[in-house]
Coordinates of C-alpha atoms and ligand atoms in Angstrom, one line a residue:
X1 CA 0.0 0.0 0.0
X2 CA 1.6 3.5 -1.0
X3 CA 0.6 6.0 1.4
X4 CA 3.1 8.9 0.9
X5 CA 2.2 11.6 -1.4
X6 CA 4.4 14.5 -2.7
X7 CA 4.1 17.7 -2.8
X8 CA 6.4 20.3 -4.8
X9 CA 9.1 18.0 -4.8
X10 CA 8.9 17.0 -0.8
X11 CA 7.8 13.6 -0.2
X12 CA 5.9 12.8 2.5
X13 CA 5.3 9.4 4.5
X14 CA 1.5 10.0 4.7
X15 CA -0.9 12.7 3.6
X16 CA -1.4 13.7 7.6
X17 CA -0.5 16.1 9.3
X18 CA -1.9 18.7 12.4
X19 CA -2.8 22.2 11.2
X20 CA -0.7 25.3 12.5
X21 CA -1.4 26.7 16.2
X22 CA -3.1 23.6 17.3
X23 CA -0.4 21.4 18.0
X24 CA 2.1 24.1 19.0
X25 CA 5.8 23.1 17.6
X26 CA 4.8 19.3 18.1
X27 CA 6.9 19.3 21.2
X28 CA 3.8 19.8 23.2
X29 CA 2.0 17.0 21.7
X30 CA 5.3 14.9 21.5
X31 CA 4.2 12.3 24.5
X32 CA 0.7 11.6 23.2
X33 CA 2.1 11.1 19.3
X34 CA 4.5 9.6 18.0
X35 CA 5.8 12.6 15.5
X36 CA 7.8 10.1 13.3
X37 CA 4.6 9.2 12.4
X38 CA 2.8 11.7 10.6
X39 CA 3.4 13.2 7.4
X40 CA 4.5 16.3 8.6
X41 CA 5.2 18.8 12.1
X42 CA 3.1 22.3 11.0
X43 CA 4.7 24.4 13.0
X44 CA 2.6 27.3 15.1
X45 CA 3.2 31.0 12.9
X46 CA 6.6 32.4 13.5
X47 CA 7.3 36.1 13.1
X48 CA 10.8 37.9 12.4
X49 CA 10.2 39.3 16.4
X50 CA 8.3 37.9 19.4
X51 CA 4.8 38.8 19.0
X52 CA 2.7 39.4 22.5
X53 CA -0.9 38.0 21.0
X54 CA -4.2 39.7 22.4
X55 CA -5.6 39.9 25.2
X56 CA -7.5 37.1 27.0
X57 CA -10.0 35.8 27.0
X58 CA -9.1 34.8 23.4
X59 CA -10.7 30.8 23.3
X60 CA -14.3 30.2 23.6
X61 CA -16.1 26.9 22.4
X62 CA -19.1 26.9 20.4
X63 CA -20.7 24.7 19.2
X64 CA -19.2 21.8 17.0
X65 CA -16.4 23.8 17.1
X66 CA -14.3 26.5 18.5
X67 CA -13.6 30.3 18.6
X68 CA -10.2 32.0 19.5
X69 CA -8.6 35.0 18.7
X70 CA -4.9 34.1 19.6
X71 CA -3.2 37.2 17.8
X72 CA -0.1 34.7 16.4
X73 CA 1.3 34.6 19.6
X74 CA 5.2 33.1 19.0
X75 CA 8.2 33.6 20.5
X76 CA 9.9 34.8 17.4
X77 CA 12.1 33.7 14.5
X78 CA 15.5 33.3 16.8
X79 CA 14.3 31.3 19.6
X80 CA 12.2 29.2 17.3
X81 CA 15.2 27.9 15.6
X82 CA 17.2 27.8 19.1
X83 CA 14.8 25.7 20.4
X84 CA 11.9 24.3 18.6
X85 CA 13.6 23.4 15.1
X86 CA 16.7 21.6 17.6
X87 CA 13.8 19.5 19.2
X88 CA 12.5 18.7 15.9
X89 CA 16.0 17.5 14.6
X90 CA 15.8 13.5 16.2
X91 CA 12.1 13.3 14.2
X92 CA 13.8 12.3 10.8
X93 CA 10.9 10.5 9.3
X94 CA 8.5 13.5 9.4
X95 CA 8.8 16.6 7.6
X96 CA 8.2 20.0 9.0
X97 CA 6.7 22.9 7.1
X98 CA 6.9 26.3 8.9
X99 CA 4.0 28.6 9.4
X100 CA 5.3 32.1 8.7
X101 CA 3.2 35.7 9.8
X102 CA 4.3 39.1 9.4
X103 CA 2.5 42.6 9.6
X104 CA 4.1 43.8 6.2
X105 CA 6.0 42.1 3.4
X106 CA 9.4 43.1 4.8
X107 CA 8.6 41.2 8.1
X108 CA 7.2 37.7 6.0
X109 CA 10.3 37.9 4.0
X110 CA 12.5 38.4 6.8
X111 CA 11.8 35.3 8.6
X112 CA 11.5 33.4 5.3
X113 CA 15.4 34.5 4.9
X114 CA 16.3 33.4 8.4
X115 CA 14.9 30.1 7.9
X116 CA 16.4 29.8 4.1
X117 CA 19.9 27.7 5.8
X118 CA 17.9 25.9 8.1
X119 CA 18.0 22.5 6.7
X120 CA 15.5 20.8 9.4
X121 CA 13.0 22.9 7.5
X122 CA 11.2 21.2 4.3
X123 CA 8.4 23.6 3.5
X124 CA 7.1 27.0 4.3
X125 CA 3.3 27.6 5.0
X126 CA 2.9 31.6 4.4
X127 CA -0.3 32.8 6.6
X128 CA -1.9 35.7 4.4
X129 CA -5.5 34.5 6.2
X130 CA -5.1 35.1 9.9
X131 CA -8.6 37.0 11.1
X132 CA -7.0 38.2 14.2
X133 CA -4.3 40.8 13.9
X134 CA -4.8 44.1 12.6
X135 CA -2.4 44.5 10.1
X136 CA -0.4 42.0 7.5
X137 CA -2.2 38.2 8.0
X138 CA -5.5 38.5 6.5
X139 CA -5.2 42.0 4.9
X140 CA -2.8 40.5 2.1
X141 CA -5.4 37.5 2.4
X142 CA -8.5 39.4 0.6
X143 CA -7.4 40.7 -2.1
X144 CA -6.3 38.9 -5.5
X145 CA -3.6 41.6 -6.2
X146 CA -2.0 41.3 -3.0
X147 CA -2.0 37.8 -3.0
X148 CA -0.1 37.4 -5.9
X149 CA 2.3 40.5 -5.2
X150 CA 3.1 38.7 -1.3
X151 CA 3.6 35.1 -3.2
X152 CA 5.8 36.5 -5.5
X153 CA 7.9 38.2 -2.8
X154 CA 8.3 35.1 -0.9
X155 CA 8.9 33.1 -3.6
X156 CA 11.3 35.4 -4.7
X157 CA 13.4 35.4 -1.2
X158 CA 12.6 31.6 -0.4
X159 CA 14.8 28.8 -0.4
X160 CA 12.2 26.2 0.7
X161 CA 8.7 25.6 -1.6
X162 CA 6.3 27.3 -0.4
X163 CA 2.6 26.7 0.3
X164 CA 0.3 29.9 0.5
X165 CA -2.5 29.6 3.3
X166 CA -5.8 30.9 2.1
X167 CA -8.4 32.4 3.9
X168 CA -12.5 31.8 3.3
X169 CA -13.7 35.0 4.5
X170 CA -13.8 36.1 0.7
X171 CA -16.4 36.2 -2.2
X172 CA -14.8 33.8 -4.2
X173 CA -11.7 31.5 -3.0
X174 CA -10.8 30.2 -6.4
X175 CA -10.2 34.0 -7.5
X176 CA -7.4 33.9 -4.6
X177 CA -6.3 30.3 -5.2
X178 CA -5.7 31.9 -8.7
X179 CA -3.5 34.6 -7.9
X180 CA -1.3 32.6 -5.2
X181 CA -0.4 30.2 -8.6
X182 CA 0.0 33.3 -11.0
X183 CA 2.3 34.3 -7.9
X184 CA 4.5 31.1 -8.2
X185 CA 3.0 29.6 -5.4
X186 CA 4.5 25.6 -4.9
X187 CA 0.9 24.6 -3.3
X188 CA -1.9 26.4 -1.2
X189 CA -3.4 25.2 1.6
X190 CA -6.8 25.9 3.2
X191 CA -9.3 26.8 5.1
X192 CA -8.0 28.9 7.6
X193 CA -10.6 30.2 10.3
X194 CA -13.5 31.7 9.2
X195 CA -14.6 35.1 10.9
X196 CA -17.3 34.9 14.3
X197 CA -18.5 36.3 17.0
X198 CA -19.9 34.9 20.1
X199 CA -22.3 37.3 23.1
X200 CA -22.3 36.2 26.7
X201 CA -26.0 37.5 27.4
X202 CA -25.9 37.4 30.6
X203 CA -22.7 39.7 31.1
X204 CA -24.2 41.2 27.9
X205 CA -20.9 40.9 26.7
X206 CA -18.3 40.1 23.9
X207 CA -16.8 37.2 25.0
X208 CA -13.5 37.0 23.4
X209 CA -11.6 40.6 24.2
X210 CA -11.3 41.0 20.7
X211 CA -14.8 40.8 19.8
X212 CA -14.3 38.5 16.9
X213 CA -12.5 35.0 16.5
X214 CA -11.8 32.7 13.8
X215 CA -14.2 29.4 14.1
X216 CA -12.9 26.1 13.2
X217 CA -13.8 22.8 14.0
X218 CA -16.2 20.0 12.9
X219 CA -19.0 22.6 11.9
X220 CA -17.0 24.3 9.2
X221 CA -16.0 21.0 7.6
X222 CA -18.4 21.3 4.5
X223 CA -17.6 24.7 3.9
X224 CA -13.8 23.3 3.5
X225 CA -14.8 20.5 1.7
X226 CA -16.6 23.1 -0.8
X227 CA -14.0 25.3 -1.3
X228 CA -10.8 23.0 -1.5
X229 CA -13.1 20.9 -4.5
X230 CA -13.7 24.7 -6.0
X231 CA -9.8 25.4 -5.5
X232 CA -9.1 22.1 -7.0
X233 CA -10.7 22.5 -10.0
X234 CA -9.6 25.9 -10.6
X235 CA -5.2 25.5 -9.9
X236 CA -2.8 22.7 -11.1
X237 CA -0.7 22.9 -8.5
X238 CA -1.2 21.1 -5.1
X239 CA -3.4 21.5 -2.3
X240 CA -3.6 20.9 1.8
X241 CA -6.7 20.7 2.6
X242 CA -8.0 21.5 6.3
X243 CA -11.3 22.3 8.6
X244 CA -13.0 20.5 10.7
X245 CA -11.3 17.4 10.1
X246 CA -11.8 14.9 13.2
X247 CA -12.5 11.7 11.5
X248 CA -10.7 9.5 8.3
X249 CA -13.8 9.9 6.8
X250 CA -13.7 13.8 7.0
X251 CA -10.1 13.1 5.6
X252 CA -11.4 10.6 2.8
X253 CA -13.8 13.1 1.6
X254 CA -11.2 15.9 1.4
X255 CA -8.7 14.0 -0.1
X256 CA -11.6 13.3 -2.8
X257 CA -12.9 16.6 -3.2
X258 CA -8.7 17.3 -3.9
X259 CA -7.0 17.6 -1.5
X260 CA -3.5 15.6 -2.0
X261 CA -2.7 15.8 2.1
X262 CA -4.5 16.6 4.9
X263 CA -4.4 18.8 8.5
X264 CA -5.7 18.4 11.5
X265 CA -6.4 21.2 13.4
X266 CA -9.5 21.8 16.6
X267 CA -9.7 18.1 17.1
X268 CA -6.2 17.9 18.5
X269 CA -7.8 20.0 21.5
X270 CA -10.6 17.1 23.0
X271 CA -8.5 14.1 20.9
X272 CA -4.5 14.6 21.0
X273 CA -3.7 11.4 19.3
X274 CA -6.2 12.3 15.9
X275 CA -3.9 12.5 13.6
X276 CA -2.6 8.8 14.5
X277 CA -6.3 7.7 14.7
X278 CA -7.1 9.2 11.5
X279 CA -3.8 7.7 9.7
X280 CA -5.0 4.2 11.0
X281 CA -8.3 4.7 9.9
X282 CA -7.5 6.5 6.5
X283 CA -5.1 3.0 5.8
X284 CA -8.1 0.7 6.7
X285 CA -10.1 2.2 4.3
X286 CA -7.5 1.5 1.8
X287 CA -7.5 -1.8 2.6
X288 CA -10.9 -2.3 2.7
X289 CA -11.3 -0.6 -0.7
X290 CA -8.1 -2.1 -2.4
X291 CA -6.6 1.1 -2.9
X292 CA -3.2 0.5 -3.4
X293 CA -2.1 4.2 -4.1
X294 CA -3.5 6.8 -1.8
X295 CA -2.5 9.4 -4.7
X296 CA -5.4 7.6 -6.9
X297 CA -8.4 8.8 -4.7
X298 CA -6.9 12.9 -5.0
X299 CA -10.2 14.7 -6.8
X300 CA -12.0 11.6 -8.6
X301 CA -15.3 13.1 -6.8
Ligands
LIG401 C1 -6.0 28.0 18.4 C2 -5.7 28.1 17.0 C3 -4.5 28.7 16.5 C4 -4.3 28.8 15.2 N1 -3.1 29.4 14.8 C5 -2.8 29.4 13.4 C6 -1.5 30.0 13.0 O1 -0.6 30.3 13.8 N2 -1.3 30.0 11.7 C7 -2.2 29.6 10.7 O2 -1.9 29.6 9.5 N3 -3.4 29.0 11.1 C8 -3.7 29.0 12.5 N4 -4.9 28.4 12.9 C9 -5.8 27.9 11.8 C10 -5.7 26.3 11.7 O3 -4.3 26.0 11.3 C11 -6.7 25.8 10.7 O4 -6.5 26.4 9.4 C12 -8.1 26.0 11.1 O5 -8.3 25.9 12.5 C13 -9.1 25.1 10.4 O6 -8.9 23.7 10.8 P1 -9.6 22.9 12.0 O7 -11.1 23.2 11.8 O8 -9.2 21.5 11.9 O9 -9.1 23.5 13.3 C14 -5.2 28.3 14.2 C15 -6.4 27.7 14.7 C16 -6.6 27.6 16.0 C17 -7.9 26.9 16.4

């Protein structure tokens, strides 16, 4: 049974792996998984400095799913290398793609030149769809021109492929799927979190301190299945698709609306060994179907 798929040139054991900022450098999740077993480590966004986040509280659960309005909290470019790339040195069978944030085009193309030497790292993820800091993340996310300008920047400054994260709080995702290839873009991945808003009515309150927050989880899984089989048909080049995956079926099904690998994201929160229950369940299936090549199911929806 073949179960690795490739993506711009990386090859990776399986098509699963945990979506950025739920499984924070994979150190965190590292006695409940084994990461030599996934497909890839995605890697929490890294900026060129230490970014603070917002204030708290910045989590709330709704339901089927969750809210949270982290503000890219990292520790920066430097002590992510010190520390988090070291610890994911011994994992030699997974690969690690690194999610990158920045409030301007100078900052993304900063850290994505700090991390150019940095041989532990296979792939960068570039986050032009956060919905929770002011300025950069989702501003270059919306619109089709800046899209293809930021791609092309990165691109231009990148040593590593690089895989452009799209947001779904837009009109038309295939428009931006578009300009991320016409950008040079090695793959995209998506969905990132799409924009709510949750009121405490007794405190007659807000009750994240930013007033909004991205929701993921199980109830935005169609709207993901939707949009990577709109992306799919409209791009050549590779996609990673993610939302509200928590089951191998909701892995299946992305993987046949086009998706050539998969991320798990919210359901690391109530089930930390997902991603290993979903690789077990996606290679049953195989078995079960006689699906010899995993590669063979991508987009035959
Ligand atoms: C707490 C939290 C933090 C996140 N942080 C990041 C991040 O740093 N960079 C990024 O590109 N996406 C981030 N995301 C978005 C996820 O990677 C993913 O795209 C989204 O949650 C949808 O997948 P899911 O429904 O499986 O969680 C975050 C999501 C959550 C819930």
């Amino acid at each position: 049974m073949k179960t690795s798929v490739n993506i711009a040139g990386v090859e990776f054991q399986n098509p699963v792996m945990e979506a950025s900022g739920t499984f924070g450098s994979g150190m965190e999740y590292s006695e409940f998984v084994d990461l030599n077993k996934l497909g890839a480590v995605v890697t929490k966004g890294v900026a060129n400095v230490p970014w603070p986040g917002n204030p708290t509280p910045r989590i709330a659960e709704v339901r089927s799913g969750m809210l949270n309005a982290i503000g890219l909290q990292n520790p920066g470019v430097d002590v992510f290398c010190e520390r988090d790339l070291k610890f994911l040195e011994e994992f030699k069978n997974t690969k690690v793609l690194v999610n990158v944030c920045g409030h301007s085009a100078e900052e993304y193309i900063e850290v994505v030149e700090r991390l150019a030497n940095e041989s532990r790292v296979d792939m960068l993820e570039i986050n032009i769809s956060c919905p929770n800091v002011k300025e950069g993340g989702i501003a270059f996310g919306q619109d089709p021109k800046a899209v293809e300008e930021i791609t092309r920047l990165v691109k231009a400054h990148a040593k590593q492929p690089i895989v452009m994260k799209l947001s779904p709080n837009v009109t038309d995702i295939k428009v931006m799927a578009k300009a991320a290839e016409a950008g040079g873009a090695d793959a995209i991945s998506l969905i990132n979190t799409l924009t709510g808003m949750k009121i405490d009515v007794e405190r007659q309150q807000f009750v994240l301190a930013n007033k909004t927050g991205g929701m993921s989880g199980p109830a935005v899984h169609p709207i993901a299945v939707r949009m990577v089989y709109e992306c799919s048909k409209a791009v050549q080049i590779p996609i990673i698709g993610m939302g509200g995956i928590s089951t191998w079926e909701d892995a299946i099904e992305m993987m046949l609306a086009g998706a050539t690998a998969v991320s798990v994201g919210t359901a690391n929160f109530y089930n930390p060994t997902a991603t290993l229950d979903i690789l077990a369940g996606i290679e049953d299936y195989m078995r079960r179907k006689k699906i010899e090549d995993i590669n063979s199911i991508v987009g035959i929806v």
